[in-house]
Short mmCIF file of C-alpha atoms and ligand atoms in Angstrom, two decimals:
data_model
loop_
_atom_site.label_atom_id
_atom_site.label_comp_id
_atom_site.label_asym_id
_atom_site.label_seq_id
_atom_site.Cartn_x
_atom_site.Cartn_y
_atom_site.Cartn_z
CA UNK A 276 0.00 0.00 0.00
CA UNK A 277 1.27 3.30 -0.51
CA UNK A 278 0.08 6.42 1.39
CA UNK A 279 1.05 10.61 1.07
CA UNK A 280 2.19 12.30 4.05
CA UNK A 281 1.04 15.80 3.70
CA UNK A 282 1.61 19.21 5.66
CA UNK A 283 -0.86 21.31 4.48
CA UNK A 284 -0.66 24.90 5.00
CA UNK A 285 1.74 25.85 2.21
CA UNK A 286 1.45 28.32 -0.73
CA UNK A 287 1.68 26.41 -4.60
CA UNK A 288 4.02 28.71 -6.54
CA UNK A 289 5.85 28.05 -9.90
CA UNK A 290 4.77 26.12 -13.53
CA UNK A 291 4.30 23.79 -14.89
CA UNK A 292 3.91 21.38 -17.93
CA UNK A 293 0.31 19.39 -16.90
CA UNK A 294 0.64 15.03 -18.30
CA UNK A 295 -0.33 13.87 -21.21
CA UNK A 296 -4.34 12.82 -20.77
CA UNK A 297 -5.07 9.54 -19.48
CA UNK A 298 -8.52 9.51 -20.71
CA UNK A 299 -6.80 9.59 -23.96
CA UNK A 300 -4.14 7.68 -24.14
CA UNK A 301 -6.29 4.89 -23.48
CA UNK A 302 -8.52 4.72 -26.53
CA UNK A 303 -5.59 5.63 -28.50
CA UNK A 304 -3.58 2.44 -27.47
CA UNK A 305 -6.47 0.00 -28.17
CA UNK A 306 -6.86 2.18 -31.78
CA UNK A 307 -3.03 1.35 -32.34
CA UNK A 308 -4.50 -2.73 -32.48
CA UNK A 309 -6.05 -1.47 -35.97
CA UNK A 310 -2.83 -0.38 -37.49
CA UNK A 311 -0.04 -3.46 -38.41
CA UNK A 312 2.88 -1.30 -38.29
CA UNK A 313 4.44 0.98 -36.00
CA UNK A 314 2.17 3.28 -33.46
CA UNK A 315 4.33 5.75 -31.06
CA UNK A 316 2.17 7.66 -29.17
CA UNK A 317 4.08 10.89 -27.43
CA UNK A 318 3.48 12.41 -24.30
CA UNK A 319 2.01 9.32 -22.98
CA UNK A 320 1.67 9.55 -19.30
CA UNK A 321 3.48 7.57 -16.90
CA UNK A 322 0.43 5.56 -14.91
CA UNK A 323 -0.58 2.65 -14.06
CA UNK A 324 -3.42 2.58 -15.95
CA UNK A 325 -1.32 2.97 -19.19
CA UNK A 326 0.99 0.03 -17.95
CA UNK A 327 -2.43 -2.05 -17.77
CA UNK A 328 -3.47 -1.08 -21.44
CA UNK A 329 0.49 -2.20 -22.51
CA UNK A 330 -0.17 -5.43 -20.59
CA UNK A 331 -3.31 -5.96 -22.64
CA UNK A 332 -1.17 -5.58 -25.72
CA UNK A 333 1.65 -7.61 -25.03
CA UNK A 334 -0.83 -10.40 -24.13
CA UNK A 335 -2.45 -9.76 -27.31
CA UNK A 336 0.82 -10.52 -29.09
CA UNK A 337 1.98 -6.28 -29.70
CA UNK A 338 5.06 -5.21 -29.22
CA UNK A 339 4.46 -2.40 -26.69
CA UNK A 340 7.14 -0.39 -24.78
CA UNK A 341 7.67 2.86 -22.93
CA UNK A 342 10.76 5.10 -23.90
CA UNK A 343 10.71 8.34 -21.99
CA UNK A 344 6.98 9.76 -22.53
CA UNK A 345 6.95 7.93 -25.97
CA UNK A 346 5.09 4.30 -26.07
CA UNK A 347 5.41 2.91 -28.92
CA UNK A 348 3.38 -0.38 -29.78
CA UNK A 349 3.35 -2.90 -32.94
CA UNK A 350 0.81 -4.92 -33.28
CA UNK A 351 1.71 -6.14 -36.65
CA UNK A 352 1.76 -9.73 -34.38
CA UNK A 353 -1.40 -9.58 -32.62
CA UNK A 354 -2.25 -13.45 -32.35
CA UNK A 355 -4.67 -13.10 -29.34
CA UNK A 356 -8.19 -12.07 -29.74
CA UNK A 357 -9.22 -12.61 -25.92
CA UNK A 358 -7.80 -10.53 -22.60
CA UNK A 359 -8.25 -12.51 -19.43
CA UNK A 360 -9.84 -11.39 -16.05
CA UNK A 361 -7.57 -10.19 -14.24
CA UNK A 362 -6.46 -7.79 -17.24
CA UNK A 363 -10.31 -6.47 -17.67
CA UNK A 364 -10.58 -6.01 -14.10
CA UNK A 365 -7.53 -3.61 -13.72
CA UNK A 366 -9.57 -0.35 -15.17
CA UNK A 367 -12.85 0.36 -17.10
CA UNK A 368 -11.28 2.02 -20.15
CA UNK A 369 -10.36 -1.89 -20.74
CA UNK A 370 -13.50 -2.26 -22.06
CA UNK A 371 -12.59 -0.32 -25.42
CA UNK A 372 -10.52 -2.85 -26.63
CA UNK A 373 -13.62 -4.82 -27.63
CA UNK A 374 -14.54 -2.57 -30.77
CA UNK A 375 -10.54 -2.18 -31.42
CA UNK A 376 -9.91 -6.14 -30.78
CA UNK A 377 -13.19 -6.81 -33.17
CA UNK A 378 -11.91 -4.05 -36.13
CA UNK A 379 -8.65 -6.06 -36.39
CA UNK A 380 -9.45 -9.90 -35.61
CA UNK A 381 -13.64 -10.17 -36.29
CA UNK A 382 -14.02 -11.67 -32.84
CA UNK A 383 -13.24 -10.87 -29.43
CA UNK A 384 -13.76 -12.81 -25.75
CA UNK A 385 -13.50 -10.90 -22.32
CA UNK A 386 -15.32 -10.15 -19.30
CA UNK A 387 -16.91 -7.65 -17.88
CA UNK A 388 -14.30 -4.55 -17.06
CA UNK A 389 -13.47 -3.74 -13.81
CA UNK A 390 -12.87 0.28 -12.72
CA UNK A 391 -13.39 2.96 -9.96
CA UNK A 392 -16.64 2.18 -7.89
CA UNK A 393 -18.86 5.21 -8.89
CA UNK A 394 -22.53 3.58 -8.82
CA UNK A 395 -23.64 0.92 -11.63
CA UNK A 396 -21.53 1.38 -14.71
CA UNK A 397 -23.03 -0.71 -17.42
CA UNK A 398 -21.98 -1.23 -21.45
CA UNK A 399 -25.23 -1.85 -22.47
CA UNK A 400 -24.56 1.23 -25.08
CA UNK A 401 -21.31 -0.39 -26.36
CA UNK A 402 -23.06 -3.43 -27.06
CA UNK A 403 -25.94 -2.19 -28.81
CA UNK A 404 -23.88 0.14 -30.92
CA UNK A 405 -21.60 -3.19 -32.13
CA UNK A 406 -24.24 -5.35 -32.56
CA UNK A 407 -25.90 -2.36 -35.18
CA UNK A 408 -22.23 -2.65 -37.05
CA UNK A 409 -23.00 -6.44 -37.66
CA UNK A 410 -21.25 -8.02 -34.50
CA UNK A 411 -23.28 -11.06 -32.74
CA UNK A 412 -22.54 -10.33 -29.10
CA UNK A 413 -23.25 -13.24 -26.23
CA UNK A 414 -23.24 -12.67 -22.83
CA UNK A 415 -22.31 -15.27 -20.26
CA UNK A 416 -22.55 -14.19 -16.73
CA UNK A 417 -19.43 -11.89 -16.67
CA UNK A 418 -18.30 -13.06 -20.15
CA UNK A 419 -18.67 -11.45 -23.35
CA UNK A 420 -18.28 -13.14 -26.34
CA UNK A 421 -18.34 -11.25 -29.82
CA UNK A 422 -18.11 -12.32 -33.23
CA UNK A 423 -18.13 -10.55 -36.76
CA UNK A 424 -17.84 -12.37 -40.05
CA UNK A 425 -18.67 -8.98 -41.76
CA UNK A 426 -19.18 -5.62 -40.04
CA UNK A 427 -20.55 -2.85 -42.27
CA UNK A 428 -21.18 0.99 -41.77
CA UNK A 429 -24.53 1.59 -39.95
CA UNK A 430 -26.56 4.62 -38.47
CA UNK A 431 -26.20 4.77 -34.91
CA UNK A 432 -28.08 6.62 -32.19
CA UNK A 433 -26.78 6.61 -28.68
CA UNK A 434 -29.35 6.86 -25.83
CA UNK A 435 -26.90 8.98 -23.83
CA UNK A 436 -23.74 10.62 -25.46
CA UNK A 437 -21.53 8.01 -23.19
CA UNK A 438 -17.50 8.58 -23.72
CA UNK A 439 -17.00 5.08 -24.00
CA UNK A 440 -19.57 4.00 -25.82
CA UNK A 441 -18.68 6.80 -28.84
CA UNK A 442 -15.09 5.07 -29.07
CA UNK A 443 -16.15 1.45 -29.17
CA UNK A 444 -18.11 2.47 -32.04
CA UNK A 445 -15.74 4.81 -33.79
CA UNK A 446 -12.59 1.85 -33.65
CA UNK A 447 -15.42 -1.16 -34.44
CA UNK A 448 -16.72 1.60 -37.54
CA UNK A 449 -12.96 1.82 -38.75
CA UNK A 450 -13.20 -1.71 -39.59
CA UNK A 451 -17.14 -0.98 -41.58
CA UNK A 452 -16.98 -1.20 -45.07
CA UNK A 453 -18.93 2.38 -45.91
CA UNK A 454 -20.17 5.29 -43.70
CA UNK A 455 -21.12 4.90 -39.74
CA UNK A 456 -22.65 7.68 -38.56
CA UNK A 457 -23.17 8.39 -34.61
CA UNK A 458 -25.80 10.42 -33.03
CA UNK A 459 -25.94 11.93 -29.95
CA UNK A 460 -22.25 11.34 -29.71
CA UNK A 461 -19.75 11.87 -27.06
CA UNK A 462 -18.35 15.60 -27.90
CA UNK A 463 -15.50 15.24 -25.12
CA UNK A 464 -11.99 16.95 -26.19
CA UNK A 465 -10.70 12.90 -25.68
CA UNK A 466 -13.04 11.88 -28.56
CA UNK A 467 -11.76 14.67 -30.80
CA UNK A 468 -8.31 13.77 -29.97
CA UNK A 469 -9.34 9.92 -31.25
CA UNK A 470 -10.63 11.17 -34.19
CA UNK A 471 -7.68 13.24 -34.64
CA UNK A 472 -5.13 9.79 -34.59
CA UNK A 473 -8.00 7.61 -36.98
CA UNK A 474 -7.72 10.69 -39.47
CA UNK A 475 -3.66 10.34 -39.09
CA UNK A 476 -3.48 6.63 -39.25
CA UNK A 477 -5.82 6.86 -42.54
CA UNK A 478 -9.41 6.38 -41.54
CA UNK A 479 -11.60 9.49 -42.60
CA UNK A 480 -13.16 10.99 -39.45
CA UNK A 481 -15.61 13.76 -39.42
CA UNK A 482 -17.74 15.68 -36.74
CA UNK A 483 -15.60 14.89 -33.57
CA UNK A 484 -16.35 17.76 -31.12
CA UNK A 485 -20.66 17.86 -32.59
CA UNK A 486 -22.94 15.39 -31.45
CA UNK A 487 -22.52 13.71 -34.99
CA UNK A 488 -19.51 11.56 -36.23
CA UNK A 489 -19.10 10.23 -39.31
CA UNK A 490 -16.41 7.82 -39.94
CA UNK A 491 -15.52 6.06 -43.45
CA UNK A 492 -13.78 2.92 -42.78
CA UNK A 493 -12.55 -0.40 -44.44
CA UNK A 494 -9.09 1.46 -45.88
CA UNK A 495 -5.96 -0.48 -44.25
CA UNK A 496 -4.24 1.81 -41.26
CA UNK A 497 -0.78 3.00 -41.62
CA UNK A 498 1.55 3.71 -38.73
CA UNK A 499 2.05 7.14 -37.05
CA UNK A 500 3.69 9.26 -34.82
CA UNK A 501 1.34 11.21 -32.47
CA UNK A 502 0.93 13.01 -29.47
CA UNK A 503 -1.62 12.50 -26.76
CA UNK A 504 -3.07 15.80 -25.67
CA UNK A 505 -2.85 17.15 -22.62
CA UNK A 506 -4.91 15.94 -19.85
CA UNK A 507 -7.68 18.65 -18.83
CA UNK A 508 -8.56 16.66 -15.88
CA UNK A 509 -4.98 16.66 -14.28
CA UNK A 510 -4.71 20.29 -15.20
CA UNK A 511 -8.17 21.23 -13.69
CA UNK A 512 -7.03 19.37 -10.15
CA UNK A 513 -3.71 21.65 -10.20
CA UNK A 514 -5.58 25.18 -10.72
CA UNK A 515 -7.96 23.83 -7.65
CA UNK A 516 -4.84 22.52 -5.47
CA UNK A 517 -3.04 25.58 -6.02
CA UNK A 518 -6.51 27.71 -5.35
CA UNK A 519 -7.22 26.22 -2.08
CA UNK A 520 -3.51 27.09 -0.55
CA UNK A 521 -4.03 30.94 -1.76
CA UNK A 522 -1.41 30.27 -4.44
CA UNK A 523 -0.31 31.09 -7.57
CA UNK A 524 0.38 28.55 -10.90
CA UNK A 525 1.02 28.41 -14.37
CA UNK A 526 0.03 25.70 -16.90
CA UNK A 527 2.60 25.87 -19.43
CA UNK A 528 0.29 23.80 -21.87
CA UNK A 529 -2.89 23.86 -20.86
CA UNK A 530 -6.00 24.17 -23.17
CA UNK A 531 -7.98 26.89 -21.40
CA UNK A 532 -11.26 26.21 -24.04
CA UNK A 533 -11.45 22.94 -22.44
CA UNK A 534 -11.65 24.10 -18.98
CA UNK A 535 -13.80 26.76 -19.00
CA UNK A 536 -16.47 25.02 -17.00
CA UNK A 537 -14.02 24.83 -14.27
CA UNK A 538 -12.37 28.41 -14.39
CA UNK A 539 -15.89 29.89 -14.48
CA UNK A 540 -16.24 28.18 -11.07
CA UNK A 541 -12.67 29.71 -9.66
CA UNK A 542 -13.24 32.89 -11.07
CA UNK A 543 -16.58 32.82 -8.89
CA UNK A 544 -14.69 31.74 -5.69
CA UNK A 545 -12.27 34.70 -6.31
CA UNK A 546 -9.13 33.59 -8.21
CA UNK A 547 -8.22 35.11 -10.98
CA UNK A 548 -7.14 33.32 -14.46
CA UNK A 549 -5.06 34.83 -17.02
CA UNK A 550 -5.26 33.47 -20.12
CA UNK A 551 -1.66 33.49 -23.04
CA UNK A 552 -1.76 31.02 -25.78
CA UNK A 553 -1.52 27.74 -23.66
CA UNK A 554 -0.26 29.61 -20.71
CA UNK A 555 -2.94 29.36 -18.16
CA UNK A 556 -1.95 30.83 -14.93
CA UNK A 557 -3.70 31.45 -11.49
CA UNK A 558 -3.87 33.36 -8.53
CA UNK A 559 -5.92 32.54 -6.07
CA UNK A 560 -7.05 35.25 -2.85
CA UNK A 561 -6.30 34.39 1.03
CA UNK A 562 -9.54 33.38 1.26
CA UNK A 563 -11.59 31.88 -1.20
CA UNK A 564 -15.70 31.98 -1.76
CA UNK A 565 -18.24 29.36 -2.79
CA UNK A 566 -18.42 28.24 -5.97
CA UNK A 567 -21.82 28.70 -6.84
CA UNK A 568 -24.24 26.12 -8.27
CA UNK A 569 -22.20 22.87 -9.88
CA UNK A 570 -24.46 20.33 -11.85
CA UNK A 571 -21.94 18.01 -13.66
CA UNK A 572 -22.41 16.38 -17.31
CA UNK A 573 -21.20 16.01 -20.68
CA UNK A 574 -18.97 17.94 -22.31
CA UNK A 575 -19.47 21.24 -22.26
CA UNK A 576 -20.97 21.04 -19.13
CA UNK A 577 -19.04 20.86 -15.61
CA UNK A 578 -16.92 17.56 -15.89
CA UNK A 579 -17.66 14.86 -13.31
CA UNK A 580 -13.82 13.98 -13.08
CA UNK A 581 -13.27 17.59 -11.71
CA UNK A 582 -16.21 17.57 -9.43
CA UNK A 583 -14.38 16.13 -6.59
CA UNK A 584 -11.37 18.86 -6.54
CA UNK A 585 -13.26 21.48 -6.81
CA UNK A 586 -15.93 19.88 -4.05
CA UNK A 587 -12.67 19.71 -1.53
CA UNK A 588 -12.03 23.23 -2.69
CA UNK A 589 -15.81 24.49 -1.79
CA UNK A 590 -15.22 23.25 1.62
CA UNK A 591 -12.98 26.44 2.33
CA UNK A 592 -15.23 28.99 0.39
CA UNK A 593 -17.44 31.71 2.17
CA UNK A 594 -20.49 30.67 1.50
CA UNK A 595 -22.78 27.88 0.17
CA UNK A 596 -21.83 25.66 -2.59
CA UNK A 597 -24.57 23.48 -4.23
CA UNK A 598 -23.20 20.34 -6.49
CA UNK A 599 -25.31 18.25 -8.16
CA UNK A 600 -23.68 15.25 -9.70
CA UNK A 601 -25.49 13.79 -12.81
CA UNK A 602 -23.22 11.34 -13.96
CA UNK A 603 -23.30 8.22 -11.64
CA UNK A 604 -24.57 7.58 -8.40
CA UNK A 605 -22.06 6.94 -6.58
CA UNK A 606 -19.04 10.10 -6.77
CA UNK A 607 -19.85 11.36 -3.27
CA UNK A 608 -16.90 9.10 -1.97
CA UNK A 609 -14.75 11.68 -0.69
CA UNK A 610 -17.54 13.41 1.29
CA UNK A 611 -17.12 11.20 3.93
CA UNK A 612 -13.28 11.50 4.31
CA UNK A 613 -13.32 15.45 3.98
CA UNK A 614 -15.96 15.45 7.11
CA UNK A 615 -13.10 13.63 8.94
CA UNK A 616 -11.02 16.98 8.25
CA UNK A 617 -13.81 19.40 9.45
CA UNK A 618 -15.65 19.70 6.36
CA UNK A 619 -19.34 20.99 6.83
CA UNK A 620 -21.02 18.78 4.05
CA UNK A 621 -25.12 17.99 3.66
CA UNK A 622 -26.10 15.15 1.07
CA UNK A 623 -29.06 13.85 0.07
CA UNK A 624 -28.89 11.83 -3.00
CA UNK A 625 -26.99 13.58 -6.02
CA UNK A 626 -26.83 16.83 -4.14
CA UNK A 627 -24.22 17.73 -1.84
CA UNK A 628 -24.85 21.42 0.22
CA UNK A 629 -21.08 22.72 1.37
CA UNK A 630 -21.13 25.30 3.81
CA UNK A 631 -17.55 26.72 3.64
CA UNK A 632 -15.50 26.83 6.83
CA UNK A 633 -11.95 28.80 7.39
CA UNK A 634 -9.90 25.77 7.86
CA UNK A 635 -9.83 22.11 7.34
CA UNK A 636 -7.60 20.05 9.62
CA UNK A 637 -5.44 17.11 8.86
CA UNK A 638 -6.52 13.85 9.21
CA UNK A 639 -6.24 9.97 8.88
CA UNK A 640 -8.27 9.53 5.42
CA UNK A 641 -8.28 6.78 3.14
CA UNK A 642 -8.76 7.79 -0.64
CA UNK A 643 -11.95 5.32 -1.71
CA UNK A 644 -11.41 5.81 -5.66
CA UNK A 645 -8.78 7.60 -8.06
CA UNK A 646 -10.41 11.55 -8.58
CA UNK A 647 -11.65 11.24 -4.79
CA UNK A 648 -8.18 10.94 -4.10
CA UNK A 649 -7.47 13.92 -5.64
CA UNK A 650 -10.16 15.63 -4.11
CA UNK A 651 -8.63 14.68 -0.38
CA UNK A 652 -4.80 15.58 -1.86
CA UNK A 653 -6.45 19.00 -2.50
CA UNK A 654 -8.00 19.39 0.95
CA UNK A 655 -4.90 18.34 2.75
CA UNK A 656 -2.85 21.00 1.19
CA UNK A 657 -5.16 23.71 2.53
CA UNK A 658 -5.60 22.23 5.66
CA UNK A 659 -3.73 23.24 9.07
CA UNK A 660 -1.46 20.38 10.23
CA UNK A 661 -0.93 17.05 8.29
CA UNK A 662 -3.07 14.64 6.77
CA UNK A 663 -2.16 10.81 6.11
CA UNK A 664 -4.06 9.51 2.83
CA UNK A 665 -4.20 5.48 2.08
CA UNK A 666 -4.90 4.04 -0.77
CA UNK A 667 -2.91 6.18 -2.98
CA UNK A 668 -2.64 3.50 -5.69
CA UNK A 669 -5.58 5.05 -6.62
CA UNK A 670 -4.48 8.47 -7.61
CA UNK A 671 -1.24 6.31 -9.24
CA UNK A 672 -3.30 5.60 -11.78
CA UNK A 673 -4.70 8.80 -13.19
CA UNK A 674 -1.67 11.49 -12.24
CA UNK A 675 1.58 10.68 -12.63
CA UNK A 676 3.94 10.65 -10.01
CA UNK A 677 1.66 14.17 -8.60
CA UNK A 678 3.72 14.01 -5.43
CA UNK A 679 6.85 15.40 -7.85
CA UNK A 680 4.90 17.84 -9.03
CA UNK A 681 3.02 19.35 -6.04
CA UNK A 682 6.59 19.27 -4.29
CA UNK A 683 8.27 21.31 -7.17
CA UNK A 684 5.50 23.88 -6.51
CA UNK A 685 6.64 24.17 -2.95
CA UNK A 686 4.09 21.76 -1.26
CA UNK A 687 4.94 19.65 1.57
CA UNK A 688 4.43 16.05 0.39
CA UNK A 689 5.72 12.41 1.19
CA UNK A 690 5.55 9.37 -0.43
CA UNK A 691 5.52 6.01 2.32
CA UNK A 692 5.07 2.91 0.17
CA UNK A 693 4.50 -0.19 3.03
N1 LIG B 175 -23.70 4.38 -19.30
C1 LIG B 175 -24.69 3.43 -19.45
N2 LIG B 175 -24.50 2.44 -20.36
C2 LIG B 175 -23.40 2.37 -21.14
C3 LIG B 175 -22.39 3.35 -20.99
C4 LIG B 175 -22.58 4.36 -20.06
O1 LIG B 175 -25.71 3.46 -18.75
O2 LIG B 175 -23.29 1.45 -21.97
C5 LIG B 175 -23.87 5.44 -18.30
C6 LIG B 175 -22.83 5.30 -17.17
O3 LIG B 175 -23.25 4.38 -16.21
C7 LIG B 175 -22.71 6.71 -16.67
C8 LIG B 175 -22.92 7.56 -17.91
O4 LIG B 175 -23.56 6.70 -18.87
O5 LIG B 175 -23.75 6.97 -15.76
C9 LIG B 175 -21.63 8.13 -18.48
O6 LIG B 175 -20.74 7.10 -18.80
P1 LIG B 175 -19.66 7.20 -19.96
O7 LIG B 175 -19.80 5.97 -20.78
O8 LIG B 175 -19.73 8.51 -20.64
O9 LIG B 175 -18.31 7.13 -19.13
P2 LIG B 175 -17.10 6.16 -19.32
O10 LIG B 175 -16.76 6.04 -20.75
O11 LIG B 175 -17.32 4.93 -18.54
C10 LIG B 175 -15.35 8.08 -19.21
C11 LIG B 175 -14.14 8.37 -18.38
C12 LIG B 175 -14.55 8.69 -16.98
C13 LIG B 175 -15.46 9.91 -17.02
C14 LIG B 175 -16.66 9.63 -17.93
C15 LIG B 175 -17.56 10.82 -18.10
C16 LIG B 175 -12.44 7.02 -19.34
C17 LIG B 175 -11.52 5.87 -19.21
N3 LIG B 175 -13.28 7.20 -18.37
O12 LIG B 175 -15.98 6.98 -18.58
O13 LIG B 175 -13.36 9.01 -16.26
O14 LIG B 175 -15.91 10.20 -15.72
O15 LIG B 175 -16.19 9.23 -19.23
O16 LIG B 175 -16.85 11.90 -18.61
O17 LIG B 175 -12.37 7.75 -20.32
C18 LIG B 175 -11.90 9.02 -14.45
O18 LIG B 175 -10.99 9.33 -15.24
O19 LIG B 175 -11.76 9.07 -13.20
C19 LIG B 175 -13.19 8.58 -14.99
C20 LIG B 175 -14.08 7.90 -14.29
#
């Protein structure tokens, strides 16, 4: 187990260059399965999660390795068409080798894919979207088995514009002969950045950022070098870190566009954002006010990944701050924890009432899933005295190595692995 020591209390100062996205990077290893050639993928972020997807591909057969932040993978020798259990298990985005593993191979066998507890999580979307490209899905208890002698382009309408469920079909539809079209897409920066590597590797994408996609597939891949954007997420939990300890931080490469939701929400509690090119920088007052009204959703609207942060970062505003979490029913994880540290929280279902206080104090708190971890990280750095956090495998495998980072902003932070 591995836990952070941290003494809250001091002032984030300095800049830096926010990880490559993990949300990303994800999608864009399974898509390197449709490509038999070379794949490097820059600015791939050192996590755990990404050392899960390159288990997946060695076990598939890929060549897969890490060099600096370039991975680069071959799957020219993908003989595997199946990932075991304990490989599904290890994270949710696992799941989106299915449409990648069915593009290249025509069938695919796994279970059911494993994740952060945030409420039910089902793929009922994923499967309805393959089975419309021509796959014949089975389920078995926890297994999946999918087959597809021919998969052709199809219309498809998504009952929700799920993340996952858009990039299942997209890779799957690279493999269509003729045009798939999907409505009520995803319109998350992460799909756009998919679309971005299909269009590179030779599979005509259109409409990635609207709620309609069109993607032309059945040409044969080529191999490419591309980088994985930046991750918004990790860059959104910075600008609140930094926030709650009265600081000041640059983003060197931030996409401000893509985080407006959240800097609206800052600017309410008082910081102030500057805005130059990528340069993204903030500075935050001694004492910060609530945030207003937060209802979380799809892109545009207030990201669910950033709701915990900025929840831990409420806790200190004057004020009342309303969230209302939309996304699943279960990302109220950290509340508990943060009421260990003084926090003044009411819940009742998906809304969450936090009536600011001055100060939170340090405590024993155990991080329950990866962006509640970063929610109690955040807390403890504004808090008086020191906080222990547990379970910090968690936050391993969304931010890389974060205790670096928060310590070359000035931060007080300690890694204990046990
Ligand atoms: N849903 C269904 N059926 C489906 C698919 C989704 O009911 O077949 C529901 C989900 O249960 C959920 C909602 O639709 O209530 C949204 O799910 P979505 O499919 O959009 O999410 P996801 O693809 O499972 C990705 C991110 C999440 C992020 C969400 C929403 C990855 C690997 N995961 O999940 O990130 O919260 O989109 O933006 O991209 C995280 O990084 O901590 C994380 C959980």
């Amino acid at each position: 187990m591995t836990e952070f020591l941290i003494n809250g209390g001091r002032k984030l100062r300095g800049a830096i260059a926010v990880q490559g996205s993990k949300n990303s990077a994800l999608p864009l290893l399974a898509a390197a399965l449709l490509v038999c050639g070379e794949v490097v993928l820059d600015n791939c972020p050192a996590l755990s999660d990404v050392d899960a997807a390159l288990e997946i591909l060695t076990y598939l057969g890929c060549r897969a390795h890490r060099c600096g932040s370039a991975v680069t993978v071959d799957a020219t020798g993908m003989h595997a068409c199946d990932i075991p259990a304990h490989l599904m298990k290890r994270m949710r985005s696992s799941v989106v080798f299915l449409g990648a593993i069915l593009a290249r191979a025509g069938r695919a066998e796994m279970t059911m894919p494993g994740g952060c507890m945030l409420g039910p999580r089902p793929i009922d979307y994923h499967i309805d979207a393959l089975r419309a490209l021509g796959a014949d899905i089975d389920l078995c208890g926890d297994r999946l088995l999918c087959r597809a002698c021919r998969l052709r382009g199809a219309e498809l309408l998504l009952p929700f514009p799920s993340v996952g469920a858009t990039e299942n079909a997209m890779l799957a539809a690279a493999a269509c002969r003729g045009l798939t079209r999907i409505r009520n897409a995803a319109r998350e920066p992460e799909i756009v950045d998919l679309a971005g590597f299909l269009n590179a590797i030779g599979i005509p994408v259109r409409g990635a950022g609207t709620p309609v996609i069109e993607i032309t597939g059945g040409s044969r891949p080529h191999g490419v070098r591309y980088p994985v954007m930046t991750d918004r997420i990790a860059a959104g939990t910075y600008l609140c870190a930094a926030a709650v300890t009265g600081g000041e931080i640059e983003l060197t490469n931030a996409n401000p566009l893509e985080l407006r939701a959240l800097t609206d929400a800052l600017l309410r509690a008082g910081c102030t954002l500057t805005v130059n090119g990528s340069r993204l920088r903030l500075h935050a007052p001694r004492n910060l006010r609530a945030v207003g009204i937060i209802e979380t959703g799809p892109y545009p609207a207030y990201p669910t990944d950033l709701q915990p942060p900025l929840l831990a970062l409420a806790c200190t505003g004057k004020g009342t701050s309303i969230f209302l979490e939309t996304m699943f029913a279960s990302r109220y994880n950290h509340i508990e924890e943060l009421r260990r540290m003084g926090a003044d929280i009411l819940t009742d279902g998906r809304f969450a009432a936090i009536h600011g206080v001055p100060r939170l104090t340090g405590a024993a708190v155990s991080a329950p899933d990866l962006r509640a971890a970063a929610a109690l990280v955040t807390a403890a750095l504004g808090a008086n005295g020191e906080t222990t956090i547990s379970h910090i495998d968690y936050l391993d495998r969304g931010y890389a190595r974060m205790d670096e980072v928060l310590s070359s902003l000035g931060a007080e932070v300690c890694r204990r692995e046990f």
